[in-house]
PDB file of C-alpha atoms in Angstrom:
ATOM      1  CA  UNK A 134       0.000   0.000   0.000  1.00 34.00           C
ATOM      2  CA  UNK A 135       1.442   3.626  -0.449  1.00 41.00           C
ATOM      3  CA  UNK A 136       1.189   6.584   1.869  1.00 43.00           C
ATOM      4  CA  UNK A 137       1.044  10.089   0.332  1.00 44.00           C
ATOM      5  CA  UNK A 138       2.067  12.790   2.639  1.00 50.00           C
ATOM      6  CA  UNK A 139       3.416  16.374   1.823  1.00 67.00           C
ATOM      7  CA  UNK A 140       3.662  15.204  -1.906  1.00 82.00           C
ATOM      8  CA  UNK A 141       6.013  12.164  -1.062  1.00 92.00           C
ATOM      9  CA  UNK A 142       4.842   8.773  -1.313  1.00 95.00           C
ATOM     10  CA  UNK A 143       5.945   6.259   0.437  1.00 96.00           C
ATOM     11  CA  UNK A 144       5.431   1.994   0.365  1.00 96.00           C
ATOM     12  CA  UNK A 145       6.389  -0.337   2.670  1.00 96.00           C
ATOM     13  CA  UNK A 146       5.751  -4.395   1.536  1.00 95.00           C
ATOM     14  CA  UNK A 147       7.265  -7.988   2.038  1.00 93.00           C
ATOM     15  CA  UNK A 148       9.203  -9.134  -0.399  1.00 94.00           C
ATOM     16  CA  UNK A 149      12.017 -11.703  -1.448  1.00 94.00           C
ATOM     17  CA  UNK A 150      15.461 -11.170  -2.122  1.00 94.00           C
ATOM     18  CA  UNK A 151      18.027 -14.270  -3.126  1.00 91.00           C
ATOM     19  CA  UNK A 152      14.660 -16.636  -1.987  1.00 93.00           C
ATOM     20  CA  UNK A 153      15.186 -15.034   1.351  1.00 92.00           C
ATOM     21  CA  UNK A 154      12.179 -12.544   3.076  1.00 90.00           C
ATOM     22  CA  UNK A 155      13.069  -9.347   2.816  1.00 92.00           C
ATOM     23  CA  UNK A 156      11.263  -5.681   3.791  1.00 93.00           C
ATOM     24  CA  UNK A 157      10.937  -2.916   0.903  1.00 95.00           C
ATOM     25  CA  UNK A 158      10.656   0.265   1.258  1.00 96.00           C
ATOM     26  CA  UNK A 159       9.765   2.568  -1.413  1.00 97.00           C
ATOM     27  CA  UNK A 160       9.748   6.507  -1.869  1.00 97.00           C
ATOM     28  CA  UNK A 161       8.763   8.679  -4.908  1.00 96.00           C
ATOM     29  CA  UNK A 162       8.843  12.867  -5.045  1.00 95.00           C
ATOM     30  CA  UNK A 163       8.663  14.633  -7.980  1.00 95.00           C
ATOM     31  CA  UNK A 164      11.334  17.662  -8.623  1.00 96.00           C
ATOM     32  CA  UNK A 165      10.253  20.892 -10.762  1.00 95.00           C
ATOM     33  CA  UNK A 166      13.257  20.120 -13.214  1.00 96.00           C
ATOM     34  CA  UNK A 167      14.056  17.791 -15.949  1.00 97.00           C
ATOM     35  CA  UNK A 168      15.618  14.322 -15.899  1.00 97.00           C
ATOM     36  CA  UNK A 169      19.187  14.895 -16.719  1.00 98.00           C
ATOM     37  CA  UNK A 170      19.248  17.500 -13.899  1.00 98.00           C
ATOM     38  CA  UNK A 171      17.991  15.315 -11.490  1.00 98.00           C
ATOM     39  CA  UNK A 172      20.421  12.548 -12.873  1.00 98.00           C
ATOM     40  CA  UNK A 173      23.356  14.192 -13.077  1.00 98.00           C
ATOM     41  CA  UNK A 174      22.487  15.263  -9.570  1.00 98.00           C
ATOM     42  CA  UNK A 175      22.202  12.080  -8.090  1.00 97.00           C
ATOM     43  CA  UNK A 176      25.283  10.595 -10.071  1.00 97.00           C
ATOM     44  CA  UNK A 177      27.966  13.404 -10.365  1.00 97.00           C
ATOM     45  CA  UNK A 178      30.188  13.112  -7.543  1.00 96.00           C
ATOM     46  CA  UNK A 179      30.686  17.037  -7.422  1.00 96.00           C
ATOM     47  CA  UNK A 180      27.135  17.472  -6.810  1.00 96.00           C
ATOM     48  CA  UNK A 181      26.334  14.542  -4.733  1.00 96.00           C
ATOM     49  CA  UNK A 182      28.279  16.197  -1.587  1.00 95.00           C
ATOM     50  CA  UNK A 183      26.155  19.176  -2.121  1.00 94.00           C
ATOM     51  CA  UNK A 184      22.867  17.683  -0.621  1.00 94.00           C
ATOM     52  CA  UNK A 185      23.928  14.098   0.456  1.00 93.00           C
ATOM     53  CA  UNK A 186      27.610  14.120   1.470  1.00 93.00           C
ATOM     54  CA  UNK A 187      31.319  13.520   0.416  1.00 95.00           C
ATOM     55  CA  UNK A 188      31.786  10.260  -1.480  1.00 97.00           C
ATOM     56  CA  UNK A 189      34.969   8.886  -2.864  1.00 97.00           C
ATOM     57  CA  UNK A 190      35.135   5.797  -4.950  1.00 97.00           C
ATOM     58  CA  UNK A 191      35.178   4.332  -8.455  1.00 95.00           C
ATOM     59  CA  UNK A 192      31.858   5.327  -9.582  1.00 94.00           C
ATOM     60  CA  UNK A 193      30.743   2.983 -12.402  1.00 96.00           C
ATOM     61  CA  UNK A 194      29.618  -0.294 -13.085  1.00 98.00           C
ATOM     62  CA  UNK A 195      31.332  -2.693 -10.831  1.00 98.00           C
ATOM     63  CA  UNK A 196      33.148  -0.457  -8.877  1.00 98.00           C
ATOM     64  CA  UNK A 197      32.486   0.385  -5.200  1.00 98.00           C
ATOM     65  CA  UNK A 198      31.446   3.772  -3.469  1.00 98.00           C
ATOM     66  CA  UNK A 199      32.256   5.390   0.030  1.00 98.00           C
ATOM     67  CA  UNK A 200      29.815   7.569   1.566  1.00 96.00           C
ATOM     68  CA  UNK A 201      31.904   9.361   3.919  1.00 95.00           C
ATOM     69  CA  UNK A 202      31.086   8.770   7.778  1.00 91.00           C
ATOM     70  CA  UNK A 203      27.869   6.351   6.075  1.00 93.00           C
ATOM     71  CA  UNK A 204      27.243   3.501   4.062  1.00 95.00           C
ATOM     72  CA  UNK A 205      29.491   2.034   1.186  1.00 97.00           C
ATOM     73  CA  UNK A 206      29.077  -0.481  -1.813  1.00 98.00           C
ATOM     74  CA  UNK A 207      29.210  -1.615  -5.200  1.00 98.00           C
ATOM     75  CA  UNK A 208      27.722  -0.025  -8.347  1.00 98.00           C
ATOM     76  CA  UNK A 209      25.280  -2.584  -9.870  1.00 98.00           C
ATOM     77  CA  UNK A 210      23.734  -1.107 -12.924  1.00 98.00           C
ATOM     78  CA  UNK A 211      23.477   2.699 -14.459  1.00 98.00           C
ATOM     79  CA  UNK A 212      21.700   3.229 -17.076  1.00 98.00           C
ATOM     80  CA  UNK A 213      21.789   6.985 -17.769  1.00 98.00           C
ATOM     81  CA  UNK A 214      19.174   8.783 -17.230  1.00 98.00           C
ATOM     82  CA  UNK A 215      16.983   6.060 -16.180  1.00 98.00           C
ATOM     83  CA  UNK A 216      17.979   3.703 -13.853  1.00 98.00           C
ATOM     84  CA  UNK A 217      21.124   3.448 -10.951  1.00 98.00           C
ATOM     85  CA  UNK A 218      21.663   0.026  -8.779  1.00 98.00           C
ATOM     86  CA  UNK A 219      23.560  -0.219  -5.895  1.00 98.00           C
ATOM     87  CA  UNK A 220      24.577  -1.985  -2.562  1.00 98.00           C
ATOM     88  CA  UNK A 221      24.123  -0.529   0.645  1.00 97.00           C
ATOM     89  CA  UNK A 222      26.259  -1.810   2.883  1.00 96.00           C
ATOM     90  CA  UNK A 223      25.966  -0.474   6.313  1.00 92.00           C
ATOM     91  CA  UNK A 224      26.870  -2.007  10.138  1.00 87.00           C
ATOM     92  CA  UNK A 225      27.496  -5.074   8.937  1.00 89.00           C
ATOM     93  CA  UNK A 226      24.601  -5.426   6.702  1.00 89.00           C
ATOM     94  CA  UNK A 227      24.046  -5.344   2.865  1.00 94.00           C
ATOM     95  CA  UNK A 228      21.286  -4.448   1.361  1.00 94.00           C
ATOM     96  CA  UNK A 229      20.181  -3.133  -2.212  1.00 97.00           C
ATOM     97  CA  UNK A 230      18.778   0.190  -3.803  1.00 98.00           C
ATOM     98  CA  UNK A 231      17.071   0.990  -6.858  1.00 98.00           C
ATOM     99  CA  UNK A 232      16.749   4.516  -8.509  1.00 98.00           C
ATOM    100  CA  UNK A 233      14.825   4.856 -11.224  1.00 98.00           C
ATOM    101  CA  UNK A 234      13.638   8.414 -12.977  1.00 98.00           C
ATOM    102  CA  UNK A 235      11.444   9.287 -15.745  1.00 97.00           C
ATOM    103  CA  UNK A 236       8.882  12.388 -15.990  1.00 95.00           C
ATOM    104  CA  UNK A 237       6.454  12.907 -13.629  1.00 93.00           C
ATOM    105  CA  UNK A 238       3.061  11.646 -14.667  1.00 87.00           C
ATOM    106  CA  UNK A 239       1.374  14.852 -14.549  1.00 80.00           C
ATOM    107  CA  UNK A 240       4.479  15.884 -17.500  1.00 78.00           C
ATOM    108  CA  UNK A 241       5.621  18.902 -14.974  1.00 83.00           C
ATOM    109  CA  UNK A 242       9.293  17.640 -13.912  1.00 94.00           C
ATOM    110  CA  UNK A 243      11.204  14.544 -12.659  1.00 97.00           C
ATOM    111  CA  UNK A 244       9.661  11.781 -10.918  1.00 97.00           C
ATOM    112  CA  UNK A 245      12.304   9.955  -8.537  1.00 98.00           C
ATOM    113  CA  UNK A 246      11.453   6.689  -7.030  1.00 98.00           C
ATOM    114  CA  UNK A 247      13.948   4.748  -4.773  1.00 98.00           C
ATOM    115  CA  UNK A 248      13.455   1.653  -3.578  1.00 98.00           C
ATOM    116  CA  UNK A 249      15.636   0.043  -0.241  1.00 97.00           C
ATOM    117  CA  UNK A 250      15.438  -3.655  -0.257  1.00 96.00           C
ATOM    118  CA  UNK A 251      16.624  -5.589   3.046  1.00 92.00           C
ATOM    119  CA  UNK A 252      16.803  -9.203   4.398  1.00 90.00           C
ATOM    120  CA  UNK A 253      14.342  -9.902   7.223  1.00 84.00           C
ATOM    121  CA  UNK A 254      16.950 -11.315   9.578  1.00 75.00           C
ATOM    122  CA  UNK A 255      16.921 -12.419  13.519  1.00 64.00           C
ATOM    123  CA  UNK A 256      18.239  -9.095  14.293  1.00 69.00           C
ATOM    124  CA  UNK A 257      15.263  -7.780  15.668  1.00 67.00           C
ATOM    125  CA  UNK A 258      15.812  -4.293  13.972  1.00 70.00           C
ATOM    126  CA  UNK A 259      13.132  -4.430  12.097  1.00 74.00           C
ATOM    127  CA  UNK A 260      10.575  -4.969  14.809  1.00 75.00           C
ATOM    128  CA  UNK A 261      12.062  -2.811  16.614  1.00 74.00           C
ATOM    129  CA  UNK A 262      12.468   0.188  14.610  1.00 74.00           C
ATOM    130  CA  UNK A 263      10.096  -0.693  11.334  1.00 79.00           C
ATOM    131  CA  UNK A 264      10.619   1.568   8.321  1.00 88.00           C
ATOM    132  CA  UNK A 265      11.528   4.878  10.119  1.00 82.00           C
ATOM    133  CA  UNK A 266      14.945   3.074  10.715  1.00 82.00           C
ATOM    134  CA  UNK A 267      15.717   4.064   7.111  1.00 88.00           C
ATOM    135  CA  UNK A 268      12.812   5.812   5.855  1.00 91.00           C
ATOM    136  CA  UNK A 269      13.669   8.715   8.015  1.00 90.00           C
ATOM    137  CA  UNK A 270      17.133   8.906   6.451  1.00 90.00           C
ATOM    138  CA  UNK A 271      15.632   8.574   2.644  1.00 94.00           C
ATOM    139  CA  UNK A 272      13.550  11.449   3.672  1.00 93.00           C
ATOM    140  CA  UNK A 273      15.625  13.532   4.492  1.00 90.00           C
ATOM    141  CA  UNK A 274      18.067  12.890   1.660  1.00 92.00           C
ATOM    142  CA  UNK A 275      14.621  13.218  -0.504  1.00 93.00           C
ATOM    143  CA  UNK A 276      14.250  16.703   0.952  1.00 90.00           C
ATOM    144  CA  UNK A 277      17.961  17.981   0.584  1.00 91.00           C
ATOM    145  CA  UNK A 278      17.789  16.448  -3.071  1.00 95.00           C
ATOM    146  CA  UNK A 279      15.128  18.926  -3.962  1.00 93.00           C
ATOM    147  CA  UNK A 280      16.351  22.316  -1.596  1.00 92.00           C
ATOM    148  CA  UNK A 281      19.989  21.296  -4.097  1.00 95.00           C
ATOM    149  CA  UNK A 282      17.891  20.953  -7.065  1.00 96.00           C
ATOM    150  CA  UNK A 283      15.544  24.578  -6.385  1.00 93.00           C
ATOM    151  CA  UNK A 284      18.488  26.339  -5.458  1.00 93.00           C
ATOM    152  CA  UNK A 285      21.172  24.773  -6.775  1.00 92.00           C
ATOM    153  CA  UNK A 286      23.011  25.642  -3.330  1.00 91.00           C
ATOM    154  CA  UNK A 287      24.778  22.877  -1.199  1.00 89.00           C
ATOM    155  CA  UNK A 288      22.027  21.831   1.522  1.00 86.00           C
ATOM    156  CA  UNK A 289      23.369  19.988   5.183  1.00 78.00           C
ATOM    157  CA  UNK A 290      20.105  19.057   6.246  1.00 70.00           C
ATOM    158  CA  UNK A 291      21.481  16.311   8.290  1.00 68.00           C
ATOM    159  CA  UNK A 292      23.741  18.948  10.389  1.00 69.00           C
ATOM    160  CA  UNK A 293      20.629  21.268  10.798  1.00 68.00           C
ATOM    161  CA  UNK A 294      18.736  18.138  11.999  1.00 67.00           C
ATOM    162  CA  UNK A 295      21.710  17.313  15.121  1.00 67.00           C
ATOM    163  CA  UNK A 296      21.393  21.208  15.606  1.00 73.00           C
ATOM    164  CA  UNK A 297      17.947  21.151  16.522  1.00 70.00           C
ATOM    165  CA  UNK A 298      17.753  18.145  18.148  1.00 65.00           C
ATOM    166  CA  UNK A 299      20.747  19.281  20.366  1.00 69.00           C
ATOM    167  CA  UNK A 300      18.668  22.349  21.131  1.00 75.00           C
ATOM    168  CA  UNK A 301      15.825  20.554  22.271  1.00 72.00           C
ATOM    169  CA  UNK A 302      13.658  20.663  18.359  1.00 75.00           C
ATOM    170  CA  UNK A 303      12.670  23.036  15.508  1.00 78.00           C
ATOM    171  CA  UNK A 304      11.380  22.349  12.136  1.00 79.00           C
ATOM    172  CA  UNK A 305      13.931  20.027  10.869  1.00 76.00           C
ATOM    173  CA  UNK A 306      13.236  17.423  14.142  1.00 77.00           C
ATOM    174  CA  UNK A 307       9.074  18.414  13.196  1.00 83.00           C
ATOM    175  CA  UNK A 308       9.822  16.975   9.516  1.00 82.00           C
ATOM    176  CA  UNK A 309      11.510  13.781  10.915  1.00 82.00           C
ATOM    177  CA  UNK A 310       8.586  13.263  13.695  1.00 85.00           C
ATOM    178  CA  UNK A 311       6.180  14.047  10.264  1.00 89.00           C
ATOM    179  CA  UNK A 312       7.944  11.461   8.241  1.00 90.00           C
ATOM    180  CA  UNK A 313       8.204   8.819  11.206  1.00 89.00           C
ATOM    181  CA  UNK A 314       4.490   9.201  11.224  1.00 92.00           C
ATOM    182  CA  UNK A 315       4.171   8.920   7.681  1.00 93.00           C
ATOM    183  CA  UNK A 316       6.319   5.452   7.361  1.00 91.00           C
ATOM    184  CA  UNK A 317       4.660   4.011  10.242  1.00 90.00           C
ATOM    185  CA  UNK A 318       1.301   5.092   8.585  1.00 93.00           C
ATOM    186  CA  UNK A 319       2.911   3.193   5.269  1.00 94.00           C
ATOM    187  CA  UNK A 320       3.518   0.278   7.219  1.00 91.00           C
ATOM    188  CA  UNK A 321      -0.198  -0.314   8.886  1.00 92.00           C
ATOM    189  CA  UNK A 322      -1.029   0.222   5.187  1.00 93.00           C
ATOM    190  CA  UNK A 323       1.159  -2.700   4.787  1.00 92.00           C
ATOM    191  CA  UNK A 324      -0.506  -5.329   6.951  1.00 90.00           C
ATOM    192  CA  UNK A 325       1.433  -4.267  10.064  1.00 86.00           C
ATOM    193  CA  UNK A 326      -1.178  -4.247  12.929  1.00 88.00           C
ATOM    194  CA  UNK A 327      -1.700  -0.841  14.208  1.00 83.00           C
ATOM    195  CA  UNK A 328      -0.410  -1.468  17.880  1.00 78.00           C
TER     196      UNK A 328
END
């Protein structure tokens, strides 16, 4: 099932991966731009620092990637301007992401839809935490993505988040209680009981 909210949708759904049960979670936002902006965005690695952060690595098929201080992996498939494949490999665990962009249905701009695939494992994180363990984060990256793309500015929404979180809230910890609501919303949508 997918949750709209604040013109972001999100899915959450079972799934399998390898034959193995795994959670996806899906997010889609349309950008007021065209699709080799977004693209080139998303793959250049002298924009990407501008609203995600600094990544080193051989960035092409095959090779692997470094998100500073985050998550690394290896490039799976890009297929320009359509379609980007990757690992996400992350305390100890690997799991997979799919970009894909194409114009927005309504014509006006850039439709971006990611999807996160993960195992189910005996972890417990994902009772524990459910989507917002990652949803949050896409988010967030979601909303820097398009303050980068409207201004063309570099955007640390991730350091104005710890700010205000530090200082006891303001609107950037508002937008990640908003989108914790929104995923968990996604979720009951899912199946997920309610309690």
């Amino acid at each position: 099932m997918k949750q709209d909210t604040d013109g972001v949708r999100r899915e959450v759904r079972t799934t399998e991966r390898d034959g193995q049960p795994a959670r996806a979670l899906v997010i889609e936002q349309n950008y007021d731009t065209t699709v080799d902006d977004v693209w080139d965005a998303v793959t250049n690695p002298e924009r990407i620092p501008r609203w995600l952060m600094p990544i080193e690595g051989e960035l092409k098929v095959g090779g692997r990637y470094q998100l500073v201080g985050n998550a690394s992996g290896e490039v799976l498939a890009c297929e320009p301007p359509a379609h980007l494949a990757l690992t996400w490999e992350f305390g100890g665990a690997v799991s997979w992401v799919d970009v894909h962009l194409g114009e927005a249905p309504d014509g006006g701009g850039t439709r971006l839809r990611l999807e996160h695939v993960a195992l189910v494992d005996d972890s417990g994180m994902w009772e524990q935490f459910g989507p917002g363990a990652v949803g949050i984060g896409w988010d967030l990256t979601f909303l820097g993505l398009a303050e980068h793309l409207r201004t063309g500015e570099p955007v640390d929404i991730d350091a104005q988040a710890a700010q205000e979180a530090a200082a006891g809230g303001g609107p950037a910890a508002d937008f990640m209680a908003r989108s914790g609501e929104a995923w968990c919303a996604a979720d009951i949508a899912a199946g997920t009981p309610g309690d």
